[in-house]
CSV table of C-alpha atoms in Angstrom, one decimal:
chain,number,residue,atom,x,y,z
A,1,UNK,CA,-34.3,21.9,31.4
A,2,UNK,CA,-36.4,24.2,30.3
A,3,UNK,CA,-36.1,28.1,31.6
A,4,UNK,CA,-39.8,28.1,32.8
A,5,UNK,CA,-39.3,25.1,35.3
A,6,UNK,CA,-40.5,26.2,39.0
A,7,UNK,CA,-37.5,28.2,40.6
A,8,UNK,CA,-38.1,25.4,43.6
A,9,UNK,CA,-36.6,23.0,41.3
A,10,UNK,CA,-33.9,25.4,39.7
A,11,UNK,CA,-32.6,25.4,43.4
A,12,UNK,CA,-32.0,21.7,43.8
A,13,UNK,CA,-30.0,22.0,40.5
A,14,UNK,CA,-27.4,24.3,41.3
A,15,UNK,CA,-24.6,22.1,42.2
A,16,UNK,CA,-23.2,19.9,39.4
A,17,UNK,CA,-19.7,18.0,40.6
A,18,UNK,CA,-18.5,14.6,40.3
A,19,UNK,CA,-19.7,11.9,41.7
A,20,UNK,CA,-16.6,9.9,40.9
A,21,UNK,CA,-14.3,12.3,41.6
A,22,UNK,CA,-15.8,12.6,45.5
A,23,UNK,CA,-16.2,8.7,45.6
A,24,UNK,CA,-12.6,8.7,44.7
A,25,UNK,CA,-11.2,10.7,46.9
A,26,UNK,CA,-13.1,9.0,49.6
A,27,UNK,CA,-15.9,11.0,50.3
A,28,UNK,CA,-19.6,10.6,51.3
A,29,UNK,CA,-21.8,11.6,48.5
A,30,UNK,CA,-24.9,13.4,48.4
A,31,UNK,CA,-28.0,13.8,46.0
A,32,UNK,CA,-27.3,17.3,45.5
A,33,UNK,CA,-24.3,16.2,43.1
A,34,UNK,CA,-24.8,14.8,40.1
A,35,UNK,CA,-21.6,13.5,37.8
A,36,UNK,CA,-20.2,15.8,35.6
A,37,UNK,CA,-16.8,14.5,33.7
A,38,UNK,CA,-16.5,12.8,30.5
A,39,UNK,CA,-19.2,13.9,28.2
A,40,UNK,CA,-21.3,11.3,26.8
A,41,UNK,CA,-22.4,13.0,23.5
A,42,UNK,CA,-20.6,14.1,20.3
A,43,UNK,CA,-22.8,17.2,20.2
A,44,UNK,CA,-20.7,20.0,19.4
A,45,UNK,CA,-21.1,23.9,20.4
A,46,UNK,CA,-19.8,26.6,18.1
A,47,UNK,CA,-19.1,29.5,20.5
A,48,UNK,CA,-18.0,32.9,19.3
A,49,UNK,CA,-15.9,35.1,21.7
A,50,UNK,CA,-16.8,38.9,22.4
A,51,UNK,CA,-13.5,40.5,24.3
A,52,UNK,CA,-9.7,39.9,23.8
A,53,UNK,CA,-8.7,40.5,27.4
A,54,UNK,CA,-10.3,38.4,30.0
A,55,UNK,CA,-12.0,36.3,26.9
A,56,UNK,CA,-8.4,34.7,26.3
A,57,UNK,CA,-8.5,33.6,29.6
A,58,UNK,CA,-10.8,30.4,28.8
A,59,UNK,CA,-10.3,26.9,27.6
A,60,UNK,CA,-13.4,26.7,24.8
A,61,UNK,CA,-10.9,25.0,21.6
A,62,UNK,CA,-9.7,22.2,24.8
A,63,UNK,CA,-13.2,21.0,25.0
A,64,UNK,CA,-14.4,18.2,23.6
A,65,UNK,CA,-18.3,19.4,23.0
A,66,UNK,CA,-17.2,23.1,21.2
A,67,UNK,CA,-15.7,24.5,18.4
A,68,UNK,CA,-15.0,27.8,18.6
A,69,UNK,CA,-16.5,29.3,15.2
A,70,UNK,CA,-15.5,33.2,15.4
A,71,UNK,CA,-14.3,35.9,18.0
A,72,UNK,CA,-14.3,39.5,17.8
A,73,UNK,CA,-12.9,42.8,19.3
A,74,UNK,CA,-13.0,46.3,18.2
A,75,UNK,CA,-9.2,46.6,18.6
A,76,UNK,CA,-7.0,44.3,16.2
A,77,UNK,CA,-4.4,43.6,18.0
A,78,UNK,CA,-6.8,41.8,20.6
A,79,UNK,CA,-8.8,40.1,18.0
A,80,UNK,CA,-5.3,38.1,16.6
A,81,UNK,CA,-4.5,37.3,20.7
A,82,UNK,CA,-8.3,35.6,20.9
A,83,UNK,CA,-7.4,34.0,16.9
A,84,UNK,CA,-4.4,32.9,18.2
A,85,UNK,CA,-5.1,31.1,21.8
A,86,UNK,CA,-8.0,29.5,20.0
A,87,UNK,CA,-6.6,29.1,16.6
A,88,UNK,CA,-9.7,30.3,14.8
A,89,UNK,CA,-9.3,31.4,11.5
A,90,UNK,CA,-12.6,33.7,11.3
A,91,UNK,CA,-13.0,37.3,13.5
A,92,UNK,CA,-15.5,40.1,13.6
A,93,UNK,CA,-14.9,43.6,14.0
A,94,UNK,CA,-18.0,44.5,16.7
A,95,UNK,CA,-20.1,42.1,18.6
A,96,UNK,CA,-23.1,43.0,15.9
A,97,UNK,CA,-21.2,42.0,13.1
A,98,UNK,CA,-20.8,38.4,15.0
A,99,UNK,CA,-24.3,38.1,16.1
A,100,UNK,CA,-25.2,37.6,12.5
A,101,UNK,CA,-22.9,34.7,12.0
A,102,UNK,CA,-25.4,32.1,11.8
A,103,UNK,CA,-23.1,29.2,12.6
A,104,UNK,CA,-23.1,30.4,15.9
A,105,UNK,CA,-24.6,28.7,18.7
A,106,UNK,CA,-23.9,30.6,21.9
A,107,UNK,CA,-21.5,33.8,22.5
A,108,UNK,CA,-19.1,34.1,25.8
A,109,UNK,CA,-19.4,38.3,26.7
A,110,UNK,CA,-15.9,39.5,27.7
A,111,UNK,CA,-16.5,42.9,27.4
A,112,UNK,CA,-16.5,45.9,29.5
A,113,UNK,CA,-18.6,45.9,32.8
A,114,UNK,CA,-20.6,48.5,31.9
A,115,UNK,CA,-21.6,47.1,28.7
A,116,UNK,CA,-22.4,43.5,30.2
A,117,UNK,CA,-26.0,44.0,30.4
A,118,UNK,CA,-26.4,45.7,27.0
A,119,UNK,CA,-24.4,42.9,25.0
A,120,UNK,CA,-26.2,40.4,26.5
A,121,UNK,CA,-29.8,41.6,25.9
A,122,UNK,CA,-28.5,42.3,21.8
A,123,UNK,CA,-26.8,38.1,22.0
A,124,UNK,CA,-30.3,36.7,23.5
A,125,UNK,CA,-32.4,38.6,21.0
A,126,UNK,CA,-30.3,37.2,18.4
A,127,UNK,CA,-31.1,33.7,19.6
A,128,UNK,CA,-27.9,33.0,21.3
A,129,UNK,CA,-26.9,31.3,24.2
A,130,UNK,CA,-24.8,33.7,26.6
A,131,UNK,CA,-21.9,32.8,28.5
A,132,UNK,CA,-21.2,36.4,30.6
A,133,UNK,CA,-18.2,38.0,32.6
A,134,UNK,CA,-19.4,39.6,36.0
A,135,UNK,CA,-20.8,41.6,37.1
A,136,UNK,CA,-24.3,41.2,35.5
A,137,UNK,CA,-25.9,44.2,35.5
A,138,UNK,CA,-25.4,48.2,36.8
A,139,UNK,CA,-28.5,48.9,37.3
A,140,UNK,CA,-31.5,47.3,38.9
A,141,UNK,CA,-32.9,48.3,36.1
A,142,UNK,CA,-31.0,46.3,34.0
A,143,UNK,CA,-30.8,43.2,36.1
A,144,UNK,CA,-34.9,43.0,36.0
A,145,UNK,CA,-34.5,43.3,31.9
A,146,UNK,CA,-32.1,40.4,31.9
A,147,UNK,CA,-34.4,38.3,33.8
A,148,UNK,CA,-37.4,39.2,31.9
A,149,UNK,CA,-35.2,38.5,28.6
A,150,UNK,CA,-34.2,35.4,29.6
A,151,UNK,CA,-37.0,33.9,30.4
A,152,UNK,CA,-39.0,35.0,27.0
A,153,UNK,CA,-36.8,33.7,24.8
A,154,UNK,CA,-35.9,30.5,26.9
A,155,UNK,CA,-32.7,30.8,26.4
A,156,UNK,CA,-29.5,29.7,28.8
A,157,UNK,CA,-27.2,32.6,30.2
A,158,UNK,CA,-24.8,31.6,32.4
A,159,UNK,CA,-23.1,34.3,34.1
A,160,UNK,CA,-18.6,33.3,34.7
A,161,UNK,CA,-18.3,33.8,38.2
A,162,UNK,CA,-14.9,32.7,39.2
A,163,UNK,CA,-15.5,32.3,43.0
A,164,UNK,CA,-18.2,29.5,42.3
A,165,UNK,CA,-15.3,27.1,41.4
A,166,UNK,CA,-12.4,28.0,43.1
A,167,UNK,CA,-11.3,24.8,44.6
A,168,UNK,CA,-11.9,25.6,48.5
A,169,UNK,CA,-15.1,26.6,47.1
A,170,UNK,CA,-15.9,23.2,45.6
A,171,UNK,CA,-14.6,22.2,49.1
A,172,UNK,CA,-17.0,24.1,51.1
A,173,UNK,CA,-20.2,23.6,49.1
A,174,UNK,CA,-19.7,19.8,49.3
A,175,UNK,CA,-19.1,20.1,53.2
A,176,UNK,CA,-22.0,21.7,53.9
A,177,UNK,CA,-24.5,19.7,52.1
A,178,UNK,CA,-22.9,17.0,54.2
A,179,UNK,CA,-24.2,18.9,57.2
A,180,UNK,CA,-20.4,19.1,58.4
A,181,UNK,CA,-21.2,23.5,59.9
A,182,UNK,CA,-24.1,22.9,61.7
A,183,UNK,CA,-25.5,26.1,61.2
A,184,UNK,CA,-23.9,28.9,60.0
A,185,UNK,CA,-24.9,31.6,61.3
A,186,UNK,CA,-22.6,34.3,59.4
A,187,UNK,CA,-20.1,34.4,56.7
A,188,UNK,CA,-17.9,37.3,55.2
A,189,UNK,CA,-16.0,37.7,52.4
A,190,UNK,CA,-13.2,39.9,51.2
A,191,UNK,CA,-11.9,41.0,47.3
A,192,UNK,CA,-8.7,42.9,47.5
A,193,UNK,CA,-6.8,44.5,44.5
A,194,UNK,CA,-4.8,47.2,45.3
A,195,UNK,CA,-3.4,49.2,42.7
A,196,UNK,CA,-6.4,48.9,40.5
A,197,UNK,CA,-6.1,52.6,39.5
A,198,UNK,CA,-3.3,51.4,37.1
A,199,UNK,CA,-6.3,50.2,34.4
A,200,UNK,CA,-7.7,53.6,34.7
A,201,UNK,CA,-6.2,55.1,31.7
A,202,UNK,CA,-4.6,52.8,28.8
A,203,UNK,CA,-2.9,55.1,25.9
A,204,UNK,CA,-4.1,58.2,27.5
A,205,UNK,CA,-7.3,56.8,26.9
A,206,UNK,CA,-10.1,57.0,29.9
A,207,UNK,CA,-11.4,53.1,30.6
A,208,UNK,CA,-14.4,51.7,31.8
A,209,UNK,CA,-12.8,50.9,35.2
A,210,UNK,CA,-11.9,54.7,36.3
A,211,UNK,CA,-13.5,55.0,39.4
A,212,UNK,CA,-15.7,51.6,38.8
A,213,UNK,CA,-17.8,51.5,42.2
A,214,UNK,CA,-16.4,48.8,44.5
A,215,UNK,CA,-19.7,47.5,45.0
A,216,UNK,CA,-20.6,47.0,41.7
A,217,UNK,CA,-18.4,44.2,41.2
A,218,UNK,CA,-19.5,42.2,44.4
A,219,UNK,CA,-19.7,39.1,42.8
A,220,UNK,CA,-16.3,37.6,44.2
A,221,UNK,CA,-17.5,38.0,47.3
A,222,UNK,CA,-21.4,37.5,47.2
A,223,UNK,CA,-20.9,34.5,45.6
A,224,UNK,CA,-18.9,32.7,48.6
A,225,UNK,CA,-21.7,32.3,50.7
A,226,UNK,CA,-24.9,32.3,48.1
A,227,UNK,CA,-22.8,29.4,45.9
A,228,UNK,CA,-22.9,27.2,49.1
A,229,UNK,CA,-25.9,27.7,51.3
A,230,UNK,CA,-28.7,29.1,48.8
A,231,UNK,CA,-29.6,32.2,50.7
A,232,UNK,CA,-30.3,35.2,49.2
A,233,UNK,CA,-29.1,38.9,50.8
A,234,UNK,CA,-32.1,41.0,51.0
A,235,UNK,CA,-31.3,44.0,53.5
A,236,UNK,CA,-27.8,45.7,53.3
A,237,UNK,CA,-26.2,49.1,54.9
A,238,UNK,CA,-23.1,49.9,53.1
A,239,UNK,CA,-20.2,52.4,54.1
A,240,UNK,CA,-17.7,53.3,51.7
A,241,UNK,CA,-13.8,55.2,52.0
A,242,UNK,CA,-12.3,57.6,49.8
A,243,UNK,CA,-9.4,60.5,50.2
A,244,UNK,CA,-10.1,62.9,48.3
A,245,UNK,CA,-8.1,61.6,45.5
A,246,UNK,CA,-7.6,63.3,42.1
A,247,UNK,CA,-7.3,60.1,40.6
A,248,UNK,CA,-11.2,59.6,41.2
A,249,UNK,CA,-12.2,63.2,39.9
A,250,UNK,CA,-14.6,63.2,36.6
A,251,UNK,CA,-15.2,59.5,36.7
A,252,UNK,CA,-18.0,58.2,35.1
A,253,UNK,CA,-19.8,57.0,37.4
A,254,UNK,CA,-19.4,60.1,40.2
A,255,UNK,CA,-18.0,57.5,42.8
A,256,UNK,CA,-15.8,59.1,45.6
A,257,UNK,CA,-14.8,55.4,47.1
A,258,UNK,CA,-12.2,53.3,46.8
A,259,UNK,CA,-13.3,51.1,49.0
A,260,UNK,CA,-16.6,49.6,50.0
A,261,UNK,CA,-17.8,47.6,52.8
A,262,UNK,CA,-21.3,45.9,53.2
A,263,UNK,CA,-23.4,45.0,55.8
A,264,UNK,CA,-26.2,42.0,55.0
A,265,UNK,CA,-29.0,40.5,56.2
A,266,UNK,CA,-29.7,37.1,54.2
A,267,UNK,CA,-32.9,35.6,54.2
A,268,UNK,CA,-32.3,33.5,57.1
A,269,UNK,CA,-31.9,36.5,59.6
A,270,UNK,CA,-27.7,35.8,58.8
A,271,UNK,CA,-25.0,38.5,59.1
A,272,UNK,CA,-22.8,38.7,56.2
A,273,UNK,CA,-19.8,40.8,55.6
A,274,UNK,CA,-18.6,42.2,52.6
A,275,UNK,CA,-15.6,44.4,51.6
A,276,UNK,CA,-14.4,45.2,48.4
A,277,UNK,CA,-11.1,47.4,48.5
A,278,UNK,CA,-9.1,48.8,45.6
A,279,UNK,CA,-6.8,50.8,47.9
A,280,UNK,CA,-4.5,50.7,51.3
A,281,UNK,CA,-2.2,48.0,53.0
A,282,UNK,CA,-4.0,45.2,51.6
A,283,UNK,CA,-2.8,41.9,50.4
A,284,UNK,CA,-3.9,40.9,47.2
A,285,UNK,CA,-7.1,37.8,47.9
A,286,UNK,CA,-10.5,36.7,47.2
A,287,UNK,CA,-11.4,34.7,50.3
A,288,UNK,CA,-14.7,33.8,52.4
A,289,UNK,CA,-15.0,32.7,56.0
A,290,UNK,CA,-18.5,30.6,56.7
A,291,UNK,CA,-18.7,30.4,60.5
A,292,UNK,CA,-21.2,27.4,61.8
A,293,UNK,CA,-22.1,26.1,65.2
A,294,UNK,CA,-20.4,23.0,64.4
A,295,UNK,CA,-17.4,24.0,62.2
A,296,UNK,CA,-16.0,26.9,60.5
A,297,UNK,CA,-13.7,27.6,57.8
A,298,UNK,CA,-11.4,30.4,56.9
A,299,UNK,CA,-9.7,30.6,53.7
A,300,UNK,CA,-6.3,31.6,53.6
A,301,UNK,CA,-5.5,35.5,54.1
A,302,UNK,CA,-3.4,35.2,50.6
A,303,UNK,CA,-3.4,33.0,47.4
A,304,UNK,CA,-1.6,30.5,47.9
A,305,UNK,CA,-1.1,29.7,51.7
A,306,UNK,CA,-3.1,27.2,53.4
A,307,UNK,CA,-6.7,27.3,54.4
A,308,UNK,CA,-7.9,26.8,58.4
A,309,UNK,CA,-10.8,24.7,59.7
A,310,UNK,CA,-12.1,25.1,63.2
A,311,UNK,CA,-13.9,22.5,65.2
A,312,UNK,CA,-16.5,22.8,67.9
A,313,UNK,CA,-14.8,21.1,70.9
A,314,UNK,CA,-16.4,20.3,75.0
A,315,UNK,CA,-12.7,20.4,76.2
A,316,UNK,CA,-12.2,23.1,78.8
A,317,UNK,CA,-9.2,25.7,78.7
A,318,UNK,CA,-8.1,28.6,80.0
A,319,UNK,CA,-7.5,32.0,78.5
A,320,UNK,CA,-4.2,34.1,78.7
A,321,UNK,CA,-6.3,36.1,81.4
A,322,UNK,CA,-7.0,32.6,83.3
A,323,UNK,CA,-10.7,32.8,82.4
A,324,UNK,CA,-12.1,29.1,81.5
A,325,UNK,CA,-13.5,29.1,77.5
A,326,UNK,CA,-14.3,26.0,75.6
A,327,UNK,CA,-11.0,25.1,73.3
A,328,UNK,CA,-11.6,24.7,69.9
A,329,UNK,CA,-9.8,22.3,67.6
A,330,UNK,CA,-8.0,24.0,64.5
A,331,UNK,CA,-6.2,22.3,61.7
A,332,UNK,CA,-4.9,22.9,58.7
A,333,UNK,CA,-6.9,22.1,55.5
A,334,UNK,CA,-5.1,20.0,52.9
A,335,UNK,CA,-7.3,21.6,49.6
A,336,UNK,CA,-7.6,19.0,46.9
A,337,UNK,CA,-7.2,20.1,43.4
A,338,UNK,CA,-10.5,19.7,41.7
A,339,UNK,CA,-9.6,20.2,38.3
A,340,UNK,CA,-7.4,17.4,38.1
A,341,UNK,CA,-10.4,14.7,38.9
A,342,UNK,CA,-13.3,13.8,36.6
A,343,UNK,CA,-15.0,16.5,38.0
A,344,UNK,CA,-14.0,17.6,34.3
A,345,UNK,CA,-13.2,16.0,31.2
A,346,UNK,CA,-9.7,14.8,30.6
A,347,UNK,CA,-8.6,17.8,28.1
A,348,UNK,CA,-9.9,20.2,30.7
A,349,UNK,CA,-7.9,18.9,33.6
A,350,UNK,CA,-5.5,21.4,34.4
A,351,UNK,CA,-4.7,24.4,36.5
A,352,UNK,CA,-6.3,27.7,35.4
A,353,UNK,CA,-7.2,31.6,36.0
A,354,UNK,CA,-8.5,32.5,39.3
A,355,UNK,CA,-7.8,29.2,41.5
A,356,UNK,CA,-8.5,26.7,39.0
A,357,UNK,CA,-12.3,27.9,38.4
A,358,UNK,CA,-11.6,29.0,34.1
A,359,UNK,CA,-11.8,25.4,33.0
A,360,UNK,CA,-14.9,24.5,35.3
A,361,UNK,CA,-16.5,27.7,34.2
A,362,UNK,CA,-16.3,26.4,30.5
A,363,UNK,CA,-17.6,22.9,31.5
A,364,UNK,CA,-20.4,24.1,33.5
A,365,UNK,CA,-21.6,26.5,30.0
A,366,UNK,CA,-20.9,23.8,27.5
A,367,UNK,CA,-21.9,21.1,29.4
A,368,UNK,CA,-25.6,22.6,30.0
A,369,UNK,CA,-26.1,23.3,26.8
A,370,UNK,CA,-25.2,19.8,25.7
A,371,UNK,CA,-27.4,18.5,28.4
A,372,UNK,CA,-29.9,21.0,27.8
A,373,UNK,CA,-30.4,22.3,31.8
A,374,UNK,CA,-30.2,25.5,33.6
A,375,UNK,CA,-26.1,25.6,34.6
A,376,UNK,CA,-25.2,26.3,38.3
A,377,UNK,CA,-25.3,30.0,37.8
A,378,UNK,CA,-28.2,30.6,36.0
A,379,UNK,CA,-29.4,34.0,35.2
A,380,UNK,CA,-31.4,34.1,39.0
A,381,UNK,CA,-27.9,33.3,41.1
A,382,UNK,CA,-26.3,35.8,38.9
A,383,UNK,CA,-28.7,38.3,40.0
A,384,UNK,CA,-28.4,37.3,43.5
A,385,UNK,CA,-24.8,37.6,43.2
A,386,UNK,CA,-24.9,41.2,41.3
A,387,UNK,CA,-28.0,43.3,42.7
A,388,UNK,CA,-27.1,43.3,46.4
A,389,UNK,CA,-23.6,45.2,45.4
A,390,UNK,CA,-25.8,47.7,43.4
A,391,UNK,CA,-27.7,48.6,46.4
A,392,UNK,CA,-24.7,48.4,49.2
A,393,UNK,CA,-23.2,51.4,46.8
A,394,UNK,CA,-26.2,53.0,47.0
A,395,UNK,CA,-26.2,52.8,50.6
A,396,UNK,CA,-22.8,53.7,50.8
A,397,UNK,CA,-23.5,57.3,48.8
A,398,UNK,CA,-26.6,57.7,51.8
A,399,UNK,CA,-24.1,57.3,54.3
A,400,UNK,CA,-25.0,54.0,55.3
A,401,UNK,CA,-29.0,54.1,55.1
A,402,UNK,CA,-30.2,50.2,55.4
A,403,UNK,CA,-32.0,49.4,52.5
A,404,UNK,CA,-34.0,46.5,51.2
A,405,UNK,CA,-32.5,44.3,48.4
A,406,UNK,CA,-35.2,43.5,45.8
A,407,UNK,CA,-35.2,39.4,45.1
A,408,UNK,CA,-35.2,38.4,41.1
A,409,UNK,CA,-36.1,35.0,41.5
């Protein structure tokens, strides 16, 4: 598909699962899934890496559509981890130096947040497709530049949000197009990762996350309830907590938080609730909750422990005060494992980083570009995901002025 097709259309595309994979596990289907397993052409992608940490986290040399032609870092020892997990004979010392390999097709960024935005623009106006960690941008600035590059050179950029394809995700998105909430009428979401102040320094060496603003990496959480209902976040006020810390003095980015919550308004008049917390007695989870008038679901308060659906129920019950309430009916939710149907091709059908989403987010990137169409999150859901974090800090640092969240669509 072509990057100037109406965004109308772009938004009936978002959602590529398996058709067989939900017909066999004995599911209704809907039209806003379309099959996505065993790839039907021979085409293949030569992919260079950009980023020896998190970029040796993906399954790119398991496909069956890509080679991976070259990978870089600008330390050594990370370029021979990324030459080893993808047994690739041929490295680059900087991201520039790789953009000039003309065997290369498209470029995954795995680079430093701060950078994202900057890597990106050099990839697209070196005619490569772009594959990109979160978040997608600091600045509104930036996010607008992304967009506007984008769509001149008609490229594909695909940003790797893990939350998108973590498996009660898949779940989720596939119940509500089957109308299964009713409504929902609010969401929240939660990214918690205490301890993150141990990435601050490596080898006495300040890194890009000292003091990173919560908020500007939303995209765990944003993405939860954008992924599955569509709507976009355009009001927010944001409140933030920090103690004073010396470990947060002289950061780069003057942030006094280390932890952020967010207040949104979505399009549809919704509440949404976001908190991102890098400090306190928290357990360690990336989870949403989508609340509807018909049925609501609440992922489980720690990897790994089971998730909780709650029914709308007429039955009539009493309180612990003796006050008469309508009982709900709550269950346990037995998550299927995704990964392991022909939601992806057989080589790709195992577990992976963050809840089983790695191998999708390769299939979703080379599989667009094999089919040439926009992937799920295109470079408009990865702003929707990434700007309303941008102006939640912002609102945080004005003690929790409400402020509108500008739409790139």
């Amino acid at each position: 598909m072509s990057k100037s097709t109406p965004n109308n259309m772009l938004l009936h595309r978002r959602n590529f699962l398996s058709i067989a994979a939900l017909a066999g596990a004995g599911m209704a289907l809907s039209p806003r899934f379309a099959f996505a397993g065993e790839p039907v052409s021979d085409r293949k992608i030569r992919i260079g890496i950009v980023g020896g940490r998190f970029g040796a986290g993906f399954y790119f040399h398991e496909h069956p559509n890509c080679i991976v032609e070259a990978v870089s870092d600008l330390r050594t020892d990370r370029r021979e981890v990324l030459q080893k997990t993808y047994n690739c004979k041929k490295s680059y010392e900087s991201l520039e130096q790789l953009l000039l390999d003309k065997n290369i097709e498209a470029v995954f960024i795995a680079t430093g947040a701060p950078d994202h935005a900057r890597h990106v623009l050099a990839a697209l106006h070196a005619g490569k497709h772009v594959l990109c960690a979160v978040p997608a941008a600091m600045t509104l600035e930036e996010c607008a530049s992304l967009r506007d590059a984008v769509k001149r050179t008609e490229l594909t950029y695909m940003m790797a949000e893990t939350t998108v394809y973590r498996q009660n995700t898949i779940s989720v998105k596939k119940m509500y197009h089957e109308g299964k909430f009713g409504n929902i009428f609010s969401a929240a979401a939660e990214y918690n990762h205490p301890g993150l102040e141990v990435l601050f320094w490596e080898d006495g060496v300040q890194t890009w996350r000292h003091g990173f603003p919560p908020m500007h990496y939303p995209t765990h959480c944003t993405a939860f309830l954008i992924a599955v209902t569509g709507e976009r976040l355009t009001e927010v006020s944001g409140m933030g907590w920090g103690d004073g810390s010396p470990l947060l003095k002289d950061n780069p980015y003057n942030n006094p938080f280390w932890n952020e919550t967010a207040f949104f308004k979505t399009n549809k008049g919704n509440p949404f609730r976001v908190e991102v917390n890098w400090r306190g007695a928290l357990r360690g989870v990336e989870r949403g909750e989508w609340r509807g008038d018909k049925m609501s679901f609440f992922s489980a308060l720690q990897e790994g422990q089971e998730h909780t659906i709650v029914h709308a129920a007429d039955t009539i019950g009493r309180d612990d005060a003796g006050f008469q309430h309508k009982e709900a009916t709550i269950e346990t939710y037995k998550q299927p494992q995704w990964w392991q149907t022909d939601m992806l091709p057989q080589s790709l059908r195992h577990n992976s980083g963050h809840d089983g989403s790695h191998t999708f987010i390769t299939h979703e990137f080379i599989d667009a570009l094999i089919n040439s169409r926009n992937p799920e999150v295109n470079i408009h859901e990865a702003l929707a995901y990434t700007a309303p974090g941008i102006v939640a800090h912002q609102s945080a640092l004005k003690g929790g002025e409400c402020m509108k969240v500008p739409g790139f669509d």
